[in-house]
mmCIF file with all atom_site columns, C-alpha atoms in Angstrom:
data_model
loop_
_atom_site.group_PDB
_atom_site.id
_atom_site.type_symbol
_atom_site.label_atom_id
_atom_site.label_alt_id
_atom_site.label_comp_id
_atom_site.label_asym_id
_atom_site.label_entity_id
_atom_site.label_seq_id
_atom_site.pdbx_PDB_ins_code
_atom_site.Cartn_x
_atom_site.Cartn_y
_atom_site.Cartn_z
_atom_site.occupancy
_atom_site.B_iso_or_equiv
_atom_site.pdbx_formal_charge
_atom_site.auth_seq_id
_atom_site.auth_comp_id
_atom_site.auth_asym_id
_atom_site.auth_atom_id
_atom_site.pdbx_PDB_model_num
ATOM 1   C CA . MET A 1 1   ? 0.000   0.000  0.000   1.00 0.00 ? 1   MET A CA 1
ATOM 2   C CA . SER A 1 2   ? 1.248   3.455  -0.806  1.00 0.00 ? 2   SER A CA 1
ATOM 3   C CA . SER A 1 3   ? 1.715   6.173  1.777   1.00 0.00 ? 3   SER A CA 1
ATOM 4   C CA . SER A 1 4   ? -0.489  9.272  1.430   1.00 0.00 ? 4   SER A CA 1
ATOM 5   C CA . ALA A 1 5   ? 2.528   11.518 2.055   1.00 0.00 ? 5   ALA A CA 1
ATOM 6   C CA . GLN A 1 6   ? 4.488   10.053 -0.870  1.00 0.00 ? 6   GLN A CA 1
ATOM 7   C CA . THR A 1 7   ? 1.869   9.316  -3.507  1.00 0.00 ? 7   THR A CA 1
ATOM 8   C CA . PRO A 1 8   ? -0.565  11.811 -5.071  1.00 0.00 ? 8   PRO A CA 1
ATOM 9   C CA . HIS A 1 9   ? -4.126  10.651 -4.586  1.00 0.00 ? 9   HIS A CA 1
ATOM 10  C CA . SER A 1 10  ? -7.106  10.660 -6.883  1.00 0.00 ? 10  SER A CA 1
ATOM 11  C CA . LEU A 1 11  ? -9.500  10.768 -3.925  1.00 0.00 ? 11  LEU A CA 1
ATOM 12  C CA . ALA A 1 12  ? -9.968  13.274 -1.110  1.00 0.00 ? 12  ALA A CA 1
ATOM 13  C CA . PHE A 1 13  ? -12.367 13.466 1.832   1.00 0.00 ? 13  PHE A CA 1
ATOM 14  C CA . ARG A 1 14  ? -14.530 16.508 2.552   1.00 0.00 ? 14  ARG A CA 1
ATOM 15  C CA . VAL A 1 15  ? -16.299 16.702 5.909   1.00 0.00 ? 15  VAL A CA 1
ATOM 16  C CA . MET A 1 16  ? -19.097 18.996 7.097   1.00 0.00 ? 16  MET A CA 1
ATOM 17  C CA . ARG A 1 17  ? -20.791 18.841 10.471  1.00 0.00 ? 17  ARG A CA 1
ATOM 18  C CA . LEU A 1 18  ? -24.568 18.601 10.195  1.00 0.00 ? 18  LEU A CA 1
ATOM 19  C CA . CYS A 1 19  ? -25.942 21.217 12.558  1.00 0.00 ? 19  CYS A CA 1
ATOM 20  C CA . ARG A 1 20  ? -28.229 24.218 12.538  1.00 0.00 ? 20  ARG A CA 1
ATOM 21  C CA . PRO A 1 21  ? -27.151 26.782 9.904   1.00 0.00 ? 21  PRO A CA 1
ATOM 22  C CA . SER A 1 22  ? -26.559 30.393 10.875  1.00 0.00 ? 22  SER A CA 1
ATOM 23  C CA . LEU A 1 23  ? -28.014 33.549 9.375   1.00 0.00 ? 23  LEU A CA 1
ATOM 24  C CA . HIS A 1 24  ? -25.884 35.467 6.911   1.00 0.00 ? 24  HIS A CA 1
ATOM 25  C CA . VAL A 1 25  ? -25.508 39.009 8.262   1.00 0.00 ? 25  VAL A CA 1
ATOM 26  C CA . GLU A 1 26  ? -24.560 41.937 6.059   1.00 0.00 ? 26  GLU A CA 1
ATOM 27  C CA . ILE A 1 27  ? -23.511 45.398 7.184   1.00 0.00 ? 27  ILE A CA 1
ATOM 28  C CA . PRO A 1 28  ? -26.266 47.517 5.629   1.00 0.00 ? 28  PRO A CA 1
ATOM 29  C CA . LEU A 1 29  ? -25.357 50.479 3.427   1.00 0.00 ? 29  LEU A CA 1
ATOM 30  C CA . ARG A 1 30  ? -27.724 53.113 4.748   1.00 0.00 ? 30  ARG A CA 1
ATOM 31  C CA . PHE A 1 31  ? -28.480 56.120 2.577   1.00 0.00 ? 31  PHE A CA 1
ATOM 32  C CA . HIS A 1 32  ? -31.220 58.571 1.771   1.00 0.00 ? 32  HIS A CA 1
ATOM 33  C CA . PRO A 1 33  ? -32.955 57.990 -1.593  1.00 0.00 ? 33  PRO A CA 1
ATOM 34  C CA . CYS A 1 34  ? -32.229 61.607 -2.552  1.00 0.00 ? 34  CYS A CA 1
ATOM 35  C CA . ASP A 1 35  ? -28.515 60.778 -2.560  1.00 0.00 ? 35  ASP A CA 1
ATOM 36  C CA . LEU A 1 36  ? -29.128 58.561 -5.583  1.00 0.00 ? 36  LEU A CA 1
ATOM 37  C CA . LEU A 1 37  ? -30.474 61.533 -7.542  1.00 0.00 ? 37  LEU A CA 1
ATOM 38  C CA . PHE A 1 38  ? -28.322 64.442 -6.372  1.00 0.00 ? 38  PHE A CA 1
ATOM 39  C CA . GLY A 1 39  ? -24.649 64.488 -5.432  1.00 0.00 ? 39  GLY A CA 1
ATOM 40  C CA . GLU A 1 40  ? -22.949 66.758 -2.931  1.00 0.00 ? 40  GLU A CA 1
ATOM 41  C CA . ASP A 1 41  ? -21.304 68.706 -5.768  1.00 0.00 ? 41  ASP A CA 1
ATOM 42  C CA . LEU A 1 42  ? -24.742 70.171 -6.439  1.00 0.00 ? 42  LEU A CA 1
ATOM 43  C CA . PHE A 1 43  ? -23.977 72.760 -3.761  1.00 0.00 ? 43  PHE A CA 1
ATOM 44  C CA . ASP A 1 44  ? -21.067 74.075 -5.844  1.00 0.00 ? 44  ASP A CA 1
ATOM 45  C CA . ASP A 1 45  ? -23.528 75.478 -8.362  1.00 0.00 ? 45  ASP A CA 1
ATOM 46  C CA . SER A 1 46  ? -25.296 78.470 -6.806  1.00 0.00 ? 46  SER A CA 1
ATOM 47  C CA . VAL A 1 47  ? -28.062 78.425 -9.416  1.00 0.00 ? 47  VAL A CA 1
ATOM 48  C CA . ALA A 1 48  ? -28.815 74.744 -8.828  1.00 0.00 ? 48  ALA A CA 1
ATOM 49  C CA . ALA A 1 49  ? -28.692 75.255 -5.059  1.00 0.00 ? 49  ALA A CA 1
ATOM 50  C CA . ASP A 1 50  ? -31.448 77.867 -5.334  1.00 0.00 ? 50  ASP A CA 1
ATOM 51  C CA . HIS A 1 51  ? -33.704 75.318 -7.038  1.00 0.00 ? 51  HIS A CA 1
ATOM 52  C CA . LEU A 1 52  ? -32.738 72.452 -4.715  1.00 0.00 ? 52  LEU A CA 1
ATOM 53  C CA . PRO A 1 53  ? -35.732 72.761 -2.318  1.00 0.00 ? 53  PRO A CA 1
ATOM 54  C CA . ARG A 1 54  ? -38.131 72.423 -5.269  1.00 0.00 ? 54  ARG A CA 1
ATOM 55  C CA . LEU A 1 55  ? -36.225 69.402 -6.598  1.00 0.00 ? 55  LEU A CA 1
ATOM 56  C CA . LEU A 1 56  ? -36.191 67.745 -3.200  1.00 0.00 ? 56  LEU A CA 1
ATOM 57  C CA . SER A 1 57  ? -39.932 68.187 -2.830  1.00 0.00 ? 57  SER A CA 1
ATOM 58  C CA . GLY A 1 58  ? -40.404 65.567 -5.542  1.00 0.00 ? 58  GLY A CA 1
ATOM 59  C CA . CYS A 1 59  ? -37.955 63.276 -3.826  1.00 0.00 ? 59  CYS A CA 1
ATOM 60  C CA . GLU A 1 60  ? -39.805 63.626 -0.546  1.00 0.00 ? 60  GLU A CA 1
ATOM 61  C CA . SER A 1 61  ? -42.880 62.097 -2.147  1.00 0.00 ? 61  SER A CA 1
ATOM 62  C CA . VAL A 1 62  ? -40.841 58.910 -2.577  1.00 0.00 ? 62  VAL A CA 1
ATOM 63  C CA . THR A 1 63  ? -39.907 58.879 1.105   1.00 0.00 ? 63  THR A CA 1
ATOM 64  C CA . ALA A 1 64  ? -43.380 59.581 2.436   1.00 0.00 ? 64  ALA A CA 1
ATOM 65  C CA . GLY A 1 65  ? -43.681 58.929 6.121   1.00 0.00 ? 65  GLY A CA 1
ATOM 66  C CA . ASP A 1 66  ? -40.255 60.400 6.920   1.00 0.00 ? 66  ASP A CA 1
ATOM 67  C CA . SER A 1 67  ? -41.352 63.086 9.338   1.00 0.00 ? 67  SER A CA 1
ATOM 68  C CA . VAL A 1 68  ? -37.777 64.218 10.018  1.00 0.00 ? 68  VAL A CA 1
ATOM 69  C CA . SER A 1 69  ? -36.909 65.177 6.424   1.00 0.00 ? 69  SER A CA 1
ATOM 70  C CA . ASP A 1 70  ? -37.231 68.820 5.502   1.00 0.00 ? 70  ASP A CA 1
ATOM 71  C CA . PRO A 1 71  ? -36.924 69.972 1.846   1.00 0.00 ? 71  PRO A CA 1
ATOM 72  C CA . SER A 1 72  ? -35.275 73.204 2.949   1.00 0.00 ? 72  SER A CA 1
ATOM 73  C CA . ASP A 1 73  ? -32.604 71.381 4.974   1.00 0.00 ? 73  ASP A CA 1
ATOM 74  C CA . LEU A 1 74  ? -29.388 71.291 2.915   1.00 0.00 ? 74  LEU A CA 1
ATOM 75  C CA . SER A 1 75  ? -27.242 69.544 5.530   1.00 0.00 ? 75  SER A CA 1
ATOM 76  C CA . TYR A 1 76  ? -27.897 66.011 4.232   1.00 0.00 ? 76  TYR A CA 1
ATOM 77  C CA . ARG A 1 77  ? -28.580 65.041 7.845   1.00 0.00 ? 77  ARG A CA 1
ATOM 78  C CA . SER A 1 78  ? -31.100 62.434 6.703   1.00 0.00 ? 78  SER A CA 1
ATOM 79  C CA . ARG A 1 79  ? -28.673 60.460 4.532   1.00 0.00 ? 79  ARG A CA 1
ATOM 80  C CA . PHE A 1 80  ? -28.469 57.649 7.114   1.00 0.00 ? 80  PHE A CA 1
ATOM 81  C CA . LEU A 1 81  ? -32.213 57.284 7.592   1.00 0.00 ? 81  LEU A CA 1
ATOM 82  C CA . LEU A 1 82  ? -33.893 54.107 6.383   1.00 0.00 ? 82  LEU A CA 1
ATOM 83  C CA . ASP A 1 83  ? -37.209 53.680 4.638   1.00 0.00 ? 83  ASP A CA 1
ATOM 84  C CA . GLN A 1 84  ? -37.947 50.469 6.562   1.00 0.00 ? 84  GLN A CA 1
ATOM 85  C CA . SER A 1 85  ? -36.718 49.788 10.089  1.00 0.00 ? 85  SER A CA 1
ATOM 86  C CA . SER A 1 86  ? -36.112 46.130 9.193   1.00 0.00 ? 86  SER A CA 1
ATOM 87  C CA . ASP A 1 87  ? -33.394 47.221 6.731   1.00 0.00 ? 87  ASP A CA 1
ATOM 88  C CA . SER A 1 88  ? -31.091 48.006 9.657   1.00 0.00 ? 88  SER A CA 1
ATOM 89  C CA . LEU A 1 89  ? -30.935 44.330 10.677  1.00 0.00 ? 89  LEU A CA 1
ATOM 90  C CA . GLY A 1 90  ? -28.650 43.426 7.797   1.00 0.00 ? 90  GLY A CA 1
ATOM 91  C CA . VAL A 1 91  ? -30.257 39.976 7.502   1.00 0.00 ? 91  VAL A CA 1
ATOM 92  C CA . PRO A 1 92  ? -31.123 39.279 3.843   1.00 0.00 ? 92  PRO A CA 1
ATOM 93  C CA . GLY A 1 93  ? -32.644 35.862 4.600   1.00 0.00 ? 93  GLY A CA 1
ATOM 94  C CA . LEU A 1 94  ? -29.664 33.776 3.454   1.00 0.00 ? 94  LEU A CA 1
ATOM 95  C CA . LEU A 1 95  ? -28.378 30.842 5.507   1.00 0.00 ? 95  LEU A CA 1
ATOM 96  C CA . VAL A 1 96  ? -24.706 29.911 5.932   1.00 0.00 ? 96  VAL A CA 1
ATOM 97  C CA . LEU A 1 97  ? -23.616 26.288 6.212   1.00 0.00 ? 97  LEU A CA 1
ATOM 98  C CA . PRO A 1 98  ? -21.148 25.510 9.029   1.00 0.00 ? 98  PRO A CA 1
ATOM 99  C CA . GLN A 1 99  ? -17.552 26.282 8.041   1.00 0.00 ? 99  GLN A CA 1
ATOM 100 C CA . SER A 1 100 ? -16.027 24.300 10.938  1.00 0.00 ? 100 SER A CA 1
ATOM 101 C CA . PHE A 1 101 ? -17.053 21.742 13.554  1.00 0.00 ? 101 PHE A CA 1
ATOM 102 C CA . GLY A 1 102 ? -17.723 24.556 16.015  1.00 0.00 ? 102 GLY A CA 1
ATOM 103 C CA . ALA A 1 103 ? -18.460 23.938 19.691  1.00 0.00 ? 103 ALA A CA 1
ATOM 104 C CA . ILE A 1 104 ? -19.278 20.312 20.536  1.00 0.00 ? 104 ILE A CA 1
ATOM 105 C CA . TYR A 1 105 ? -20.500 19.499 24.033  1.00 0.00 ? 105 TYR A CA 1
ATOM 106 C CA . LEU A 1 106 ? -20.640 16.335 26.096  1.00 0.00 ? 106 LEU A CA 1
ATOM 107 C CA . GLY A 1 107 ? -23.939 14.490 25.588  1.00 0.00 ? 107 GLY A CA 1
ATOM 108 C CA . GLU A 1 108 ? -24.531 15.757 22.046  1.00 0.00 ? 108 GLU A CA 1
ATOM 109 C CA . THR A 1 109 ? -24.928 13.556 18.994  1.00 0.00 ? 109 THR A CA 1
ATOM 110 C CA . PHE A 1 110 ? -22.107 14.369 16.596  1.00 0.00 ? 110 PHE A CA 1
ATOM 111 C CA . CYS A 1 111 ? -23.473 14.085 13.060  1.00 0.00 ? 111 CYS A CA 1
ATOM 112 C CA . SER A 1 112 ? -21.257 14.606 10.033  1.00 0.00 ? 112 SER A CA 1
ATOM 113 C CA . TYR A 1 113 ? -21.739 14.605 6.273   1.00 0.00 ? 113 TYR A CA 1
ATOM 114 C CA . ILE A 1 114 ? -18.715 13.044 4.553   1.00 0.00 ? 114 ILE A CA 1
ATOM 115 C CA . SER A 1 115 ? -18.004 13.167 0.838   1.00 0.00 ? 115 SER A CA 1
ATOM 116 C CA . ILE A 1 116 ? -15.144 11.370 -0.890  1.00 0.00 ? 116 ILE A CA 1
ATOM 117 C CA . ASN A 1 117 ? -14.369 13.097 -4.184  1.00 0.00 ? 117 ASN A CA 1
ATOM 118 C CA . ASN A 1 118 ? -12.546 11.836 -7.241  1.00 0.00 ? 118 ASN A CA 1
ATOM 119 C CA . SER A 1 119 ? -10.700 14.912 -8.524  1.00 0.00 ? 119 SER A CA 1
ATOM 120 C CA . SER A 1 120 ? -8.685  12.986 -11.128 1.00 0.00 ? 120 SER A CA 1
ATOM 121 C CA . ASN A 1 121 ? -9.515  12.246 -14.758 1.00 0.00 ? 121 ASN A CA 1
ATOM 122 C CA . VAL A 1 122 ? -9.568  8.460  -14.261 1.00 0.00 ? 122 VAL A CA 1
ATOM 123 C CA . GLU A 1 123 ? -12.112 6.158  -12.678 1.00 0.00 ? 123 GLU A CA 1
ATOM 124 C CA . VAL A 1 124 ? -11.253 4.543  -9.331  1.00 0.00 ? 124 VAL A CA 1
ATOM 125 C CA . ARG A 1 125 ? -12.555 1.088  -8.441  1.00 0.00 ? 125 ARG A CA 1
ATOM 126 C CA . ASP A 1 126 ? -13.104 -1.191 -5.441  1.00 0.00 ? 126 ASP A CA 1
ATOM 127 C CA . VAL A 1 127 ? -13.115 1.611  -2.877  1.00 0.00 ? 127 VAL A CA 1
ATOM 128 C CA . VAL A 1 128 ? -13.066 0.437  0.748   1.00 0.00 ? 128 VAL A CA 1
ATOM 129 C CA . ILE A 1 129 ? -14.055 3.279  3.087   1.00 0.00 ? 129 ILE A CA 1
ATOM 130 C CA . LYS A 1 130 ? -13.746 3.418  6.864   1.00 0.00 ? 130 LYS A CA 1
ATOM 131 C CA . ALA A 1 131 ? -14.750 6.169  9.278   1.00 0.00 ? 131 ALA A CA 1
ATOM 132 C CA . GLU A 1 132 ? -13.812 6.048  12.956  1.00 0.00 ? 132 GLU A CA 1
ATOM 133 C CA . ILE A 1 133 ? -13.897 8.282  16.012  1.00 0.00 ? 133 ILE A CA 1
ATOM 134 C CA . GLN A 1 134 ? -10.686 8.116  18.016  1.00 0.00 ? 134 GLN A CA 1
ATOM 135 C CA . THR A 1 135 ? -10.518 9.379  21.604  1.00 0.00 ? 135 THR A CA 1
ATOM 136 C CA . GLU A 1 136 ? -7.913  9.106  24.336  1.00 0.00 ? 136 GLU A CA 1
ATOM 137 C CA . LYS A 1 137 ? -9.558  5.905  25.605  1.00 0.00 ? 137 LYS A CA 1
ATOM 138 C CA . GLN A 1 138 ? -11.071 4.108  22.634  1.00 0.00 ? 138 GLN A CA 1
ATOM 139 C CA . ARG A 1 139 ? -11.572 3.861  18.892  1.00 0.00 ? 139 ARG A CA 1
ATOM 140 C CA . ILE A 1 140 ? -15.171 3.608  17.637  1.00 0.00 ? 140 ILE A CA 1
ATOM 141 C CA . LEU A 1 141 ? -15.996 2.347  14.148  1.00 0.00 ? 141 LEU A CA 1
ATOM 142 C CA . LEU A 1 142 ? -18.726 4.385  12.422  1.00 0.00 ? 142 LEU A CA 1
ATOM 143 C CA . LEU A 1 143 ? -18.586 3.024  8.859   1.00 0.00 ? 143 LEU A CA 1
ATOM 144 C CA . ASP A 1 144 ? -16.847 0.102  7.165   1.00 0.00 ? 144 ASP A CA 1
ATOM 145 C CA . THR A 1 145 ? -17.467 -0.928 3.550   1.00 0.00 ? 145 THR A CA 1
ATOM 146 C CA . SER A 1 146 ? -14.931 -3.789 3.555   1.00 0.00 ? 146 SER A CA 1
ATOM 147 C CA . LYS A 1 147 ? -17.617 -6.408 2.938   1.00 0.00 ? 147 LYS A CA 1
ATOM 148 C CA . SER A 1 148 ? -19.286 -4.370 0.187   1.00 0.00 ? 148 SER A CA 1
ATOM 149 C CA . PRO A 1 149 ? -16.765 -1.968 -1.388  1.00 0.00 ? 149 PRO A CA 1
ATOM 150 C CA . VAL A 1 150 ? -17.921 0.921  -3.533  1.00 0.00 ? 150 VAL A CA 1
ATOM 151 C CA . GLU A 1 151 ? -17.664 -0.529 -7.024  1.00 0.00 ? 151 GLU A CA 1
ATOM 152 C CA . SER A 1 152 ? -16.417 2.635  -8.722  1.00 0.00 ? 152 SER A CA 1
ATOM 153 C CA . ILE A 1 153 ? -16.282 6.424  -8.503  1.00 0.00 ? 153 ILE A CA 1
ATOM 154 C CA . ARG A 1 154 ? -16.121 8.070  -11.906 1.00 0.00 ? 154 ARG A CA 1
ATOM 155 C CA . ALA A 1 155 ? -13.764 10.919 -12.750 1.00 0.00 ? 155 ALA A CA 1
ATOM 156 C CA . GLY A 1 156 ? -15.156 14.076 -11.164 1.00 0.00 ? 156 GLY A CA 1
ATOM 157 C CA . GLY A 1 157 ? -17.688 12.042 -9.179  1.00 0.00 ? 157 GLY A CA 1
ATOM 158 C CA . ARG A 1 158 ? -18.142 11.483 -5.457  1.00 0.00 ? 158 ARG A CA 1
ATOM 159 C CA . TYR A 1 159 ? -19.565 9.117  -2.876  1.00 0.00 ? 159 TYR A CA 1
ATOM 160 C CA . ASP A 1 160 ? -21.458 10.623 0.083   1.00 0.00 ? 160 ASP A CA 1
ATOM 161 C CA . PHE A 1 161 ? -22.503 9.231  3.452   1.00 0.00 ? 161 PHE A CA 1
ATOM 162 C CA . ILE A 1 162 ? -23.527 10.388 6.933   1.00 0.00 ? 162 ILE A CA 1
ATOM 163 C CA . VAL A 1 163 ? -22.124 9.179  10.257  1.00 0.00 ? 163 VAL A CA 1
ATOM 164 C CA . GLU A 1 164 ? -23.373 9.745  13.809  1.00 0.00 ? 164 GLU A CA 1
ATOM 165 C CA . HIS A 1 165 ? -21.775 9.342  17.212  1.00 0.00 ? 165 HIS A CA 1
ATOM 166 C CA . ASP A 1 166 ? -23.091 9.972  20.738  1.00 0.00 ? 166 ASP A CA 1
ATOM 167 C CA . VAL A 1 167 ? -20.383 11.986 22.475  1.00 0.00 ? 167 VAL A CA 1
ATOM 168 C CA . LYS A 1 168 ? -19.658 10.488 25.906  1.00 0.00 ? 168 LYS A CA 1
ATOM 169 C CA . GLU A 1 169 ? -16.084 11.634 26.560  1.00 0.00 ? 169 GLU A CA 1
ATOM 170 C CA . LEU A 1 170 ? -14.456 14.999 27.118  1.00 0.00 ? 170 LEU A CA 1
ATOM 171 C CA . GLY A 1 171 ? -11.282 16.187 25.452  1.00 0.00 ? 171 GLY A CA 1
ATOM 172 C CA . ALA A 1 172 ? -9.690  15.699 22.056  1.00 0.00 ? 172 ALA A CA 1
ATOM 173 C CA . HIS A 1 173 ? -11.491 13.642 19.409  1.00 0.00 ? 173 HIS A CA 1
ATOM 174 C CA . THR A 1 174 ? -10.340 12.715 15.916  1.00 0.00 ? 174 THR A CA 1
ATOM 175 C CA . LEU A 1 175 ? -12.559 11.695 13.026  1.00 0.00 ? 175 LEU A CA 1
ATOM 176 C CA . VAL A 1 176 ? -10.387 9.278  11.029  1.00 0.00 ? 176 VAL A CA 1
ATOM 177 C CA . CYS A 1 177 ? -11.424 8.682  7.407   1.00 0.00 ? 177 CYS A CA 1
ATOM 178 C CA . THR A 1 178 ? -9.529  6.144  5.302   1.00 0.00 ? 178 THR A CA 1
ATOM 179 C CA . ALA A 1 179 ? -9.922  4.741  1.808   1.00 0.00 ? 179 ALA A CA 1
ATOM 180 C CA . GLN A 1 180 ? -8.269  1.902  -0.113  1.00 0.00 ? 180 GLN A CA 1
ATOM 181 C CA . TYR A 1 181 ? -8.757  1.956  -3.867  1.00 0.00 ? 181 TYR A CA 1
ATOM 182 C CA . SER A 1 182 ? -7.357  1.142  -7.295  1.00 0.00 ? 182 SER A CA 1
ATOM 183 C CA . ASP A 1 183 ? -6.973  3.774  -10.011 1.00 0.00 ? 183 ASP A CA 1
ATOM 184 C CA . GLY A 1 184 ? -5.164  1.839  -12.718 1.00 0.00 ? 184 GLY A CA 1
ATOM 185 C CA . ASP A 1 185 ? -1.754  1.544  -11.056 1.00 0.00 ? 185 ASP A CA 1
ATOM 186 C CA . ALA A 1 186 ? -0.289  -1.830 -10.211 1.00 0.00 ? 186 ALA A CA 1
ATOM 187 C CA . GLU A 1 187 ? -0.800  -1.488 -6.455  1.00 0.00 ? 187 GLU A CA 1
ATOM 188 C CA . ARG A 1 188 ? -3.729  -0.381 -4.330  1.00 0.00 ? 188 ARG A CA 1
ATOM 189 C CA . LYS A 1 189 ? -3.500  3.023  -2.694  1.00 0.00 ? 189 LYS A CA 1
ATOM 190 C CA . TYR A 1 190 ? -4.270  3.947  0.889   1.00 0.00 ? 190 TYR A CA 1
ATOM 191 C CA . LEU A 1 191 ? -5.600  7.395  1.812   1.00 0.00 ? 191 LEU A CA 1
ATOM 192 C CA . PRO A 1 192 ? -5.924  8.479  5.472   1.00 0.00 ? 192 PRO A CA 1
ATOM 193 C CA . GLN A 1 193 ? -7.312  11.871 6.536   1.00 0.00 ? 193 GLN A CA 1
ATOM 194 C CA . PHE A 1 194 ? -7.812  13.209 10.052  1.00 0.00 ? 194 PHE A CA 1
ATOM 195 C CA . PHE A 1 195 ? -10.291 15.804 11.320  1.00 0.00 ? 195 PHE A CA 1
ATOM 196 C CA . LYS A 1 196 ? -9.819  16.910 14.934  1.00 0.00 ? 196 LYS A CA 1
ATOM 197 C CA . PHE A 1 197 ? -12.249 18.562 17.325  1.00 0.00 ? 197 PHE A CA 1
ATOM 198 C CA . ILE A 1 198 ? -12.592 19.189 21.061  1.00 0.00 ? 198 ILE A CA 1
ATOM 199 C CA . VAL A 1 199 ? -15.504 18.108 23.249  1.00 0.00 ? 199 VAL A CA 1
ATOM 200 C CA . THR A 1 200 ? -16.175 20.389 26.214  1.00 0.00 ? 200 THR A CA 1
ATOM 201 C CA . ASN A 1 201 ? -18.456 20.286 29.232  1.00 0.00 ? 201 ASN A CA 1
ATOM 202 C CA . PRO A 1 202 ? -21.699 22.253 28.780  1.00 0.00 ? 202 PRO A CA 1
ATOM 203 C CA . LEU A 1 203 ? -21.923 22.917 32.532  1.00 0.00 ? 203 LEU A CA 1
ATOM 204 C CA . SER A 1 204 ? -19.456 24.610 34.830  1.00 0.00 ? 204 SER A CA 1
ATOM 205 C CA . VAL A 1 205 ? -19.899 24.380 38.609  1.00 0.00 ? 205 VAL A CA 1
ATOM 206 C CA . ARG A 1 206 ? -17.828 26.566 40.899  1.00 0.00 ? 206 ARG A CA 1
ATOM 207 C CA . THR A 1 207 ? -17.689 26.303 44.664  1.00 0.00 ? 207 THR A CA 1
ATOM 208 C CA . LYS A 1 208 ? -16.300 28.620 47.287  1.00 0.00 ? 208 LYS A CA 1
ATOM 209 C CA . VAL A 1 209 ? -15.583 27.685 50.881  1.00 0.00 ? 209 VAL A CA 1
ATOM 210 C CA . ARG A 1 210 ? -15.792 30.386 53.494  1.00 0.00 ? 210 ARG A CA 1
ATOM 211 C CA . VAL A 1 211 ? -14.859 29.904 57.138  1.00 0.00 ? 211 VAL A CA 1
ATOM 212 C CA . VAL A 1 212 ? -17.232 31.698 59.469  1.00 0.00 ? 212 VAL A CA 1
ATOM 213 C CA . LYS A 1 213 ? -16.004 32.449 62.957  1.00 0.00 ? 213 LYS A CA 1
ATOM 214 C CA . VAL A 1 214 ? -18.700 32.317 65.575  1.00 0.00 ? 214 VAL A CA 1
ATOM 215 C CA . GLY A 1 215 ? -17.992 34.412 68.629  1.00 0.00 ? 215 GLY A CA 1
ATOM 216 C CA . PHE A 1 216 ? -19.536 33.822 72.033  1.00 0.00 ? 216 PHE A CA 1
#
């Protein structure tokens, strides 16, 4: 079997923890609608500045309900006002998939989506896949396709699966993913990949002892 450090591999593992997605937050660009029609250089023209209140009166009809705006106010003090209060949240409604394992606590069920990708231009055959969780005390097998190997993964294709594990130990954990396969070379290749994460305690109890002197 070939070592992963010495031989380039056709396959590669990609791992994503299956958990609740987060909201995508944007920093909102707040502006007054009049800024889209008139630039600040309008004040450089004295003739245009004289007609500005009349021009702004038409713009104010677009921003009806803005009780603070005043057509005669040339200070642009309303440029940061919003038409809708919800615009200030910066939440466009998009969801972001987890970019890392994140915080994992004792007692949770660790669930992970694993994809093994064939990034080469040749087909790989007879792929034996194993996924294990390794802790300081034990090694737990999550998936083993030794008895029924994946027949083939075409060039540019992938094979996906999901593993679960009830977390019962604190400290360092390692998700070990390995694959044995043939891609046309004389010998079978062996690919190991490691994904580490830390399990912490969700509860923290602190105690304090105080000596009380009782006087008689």
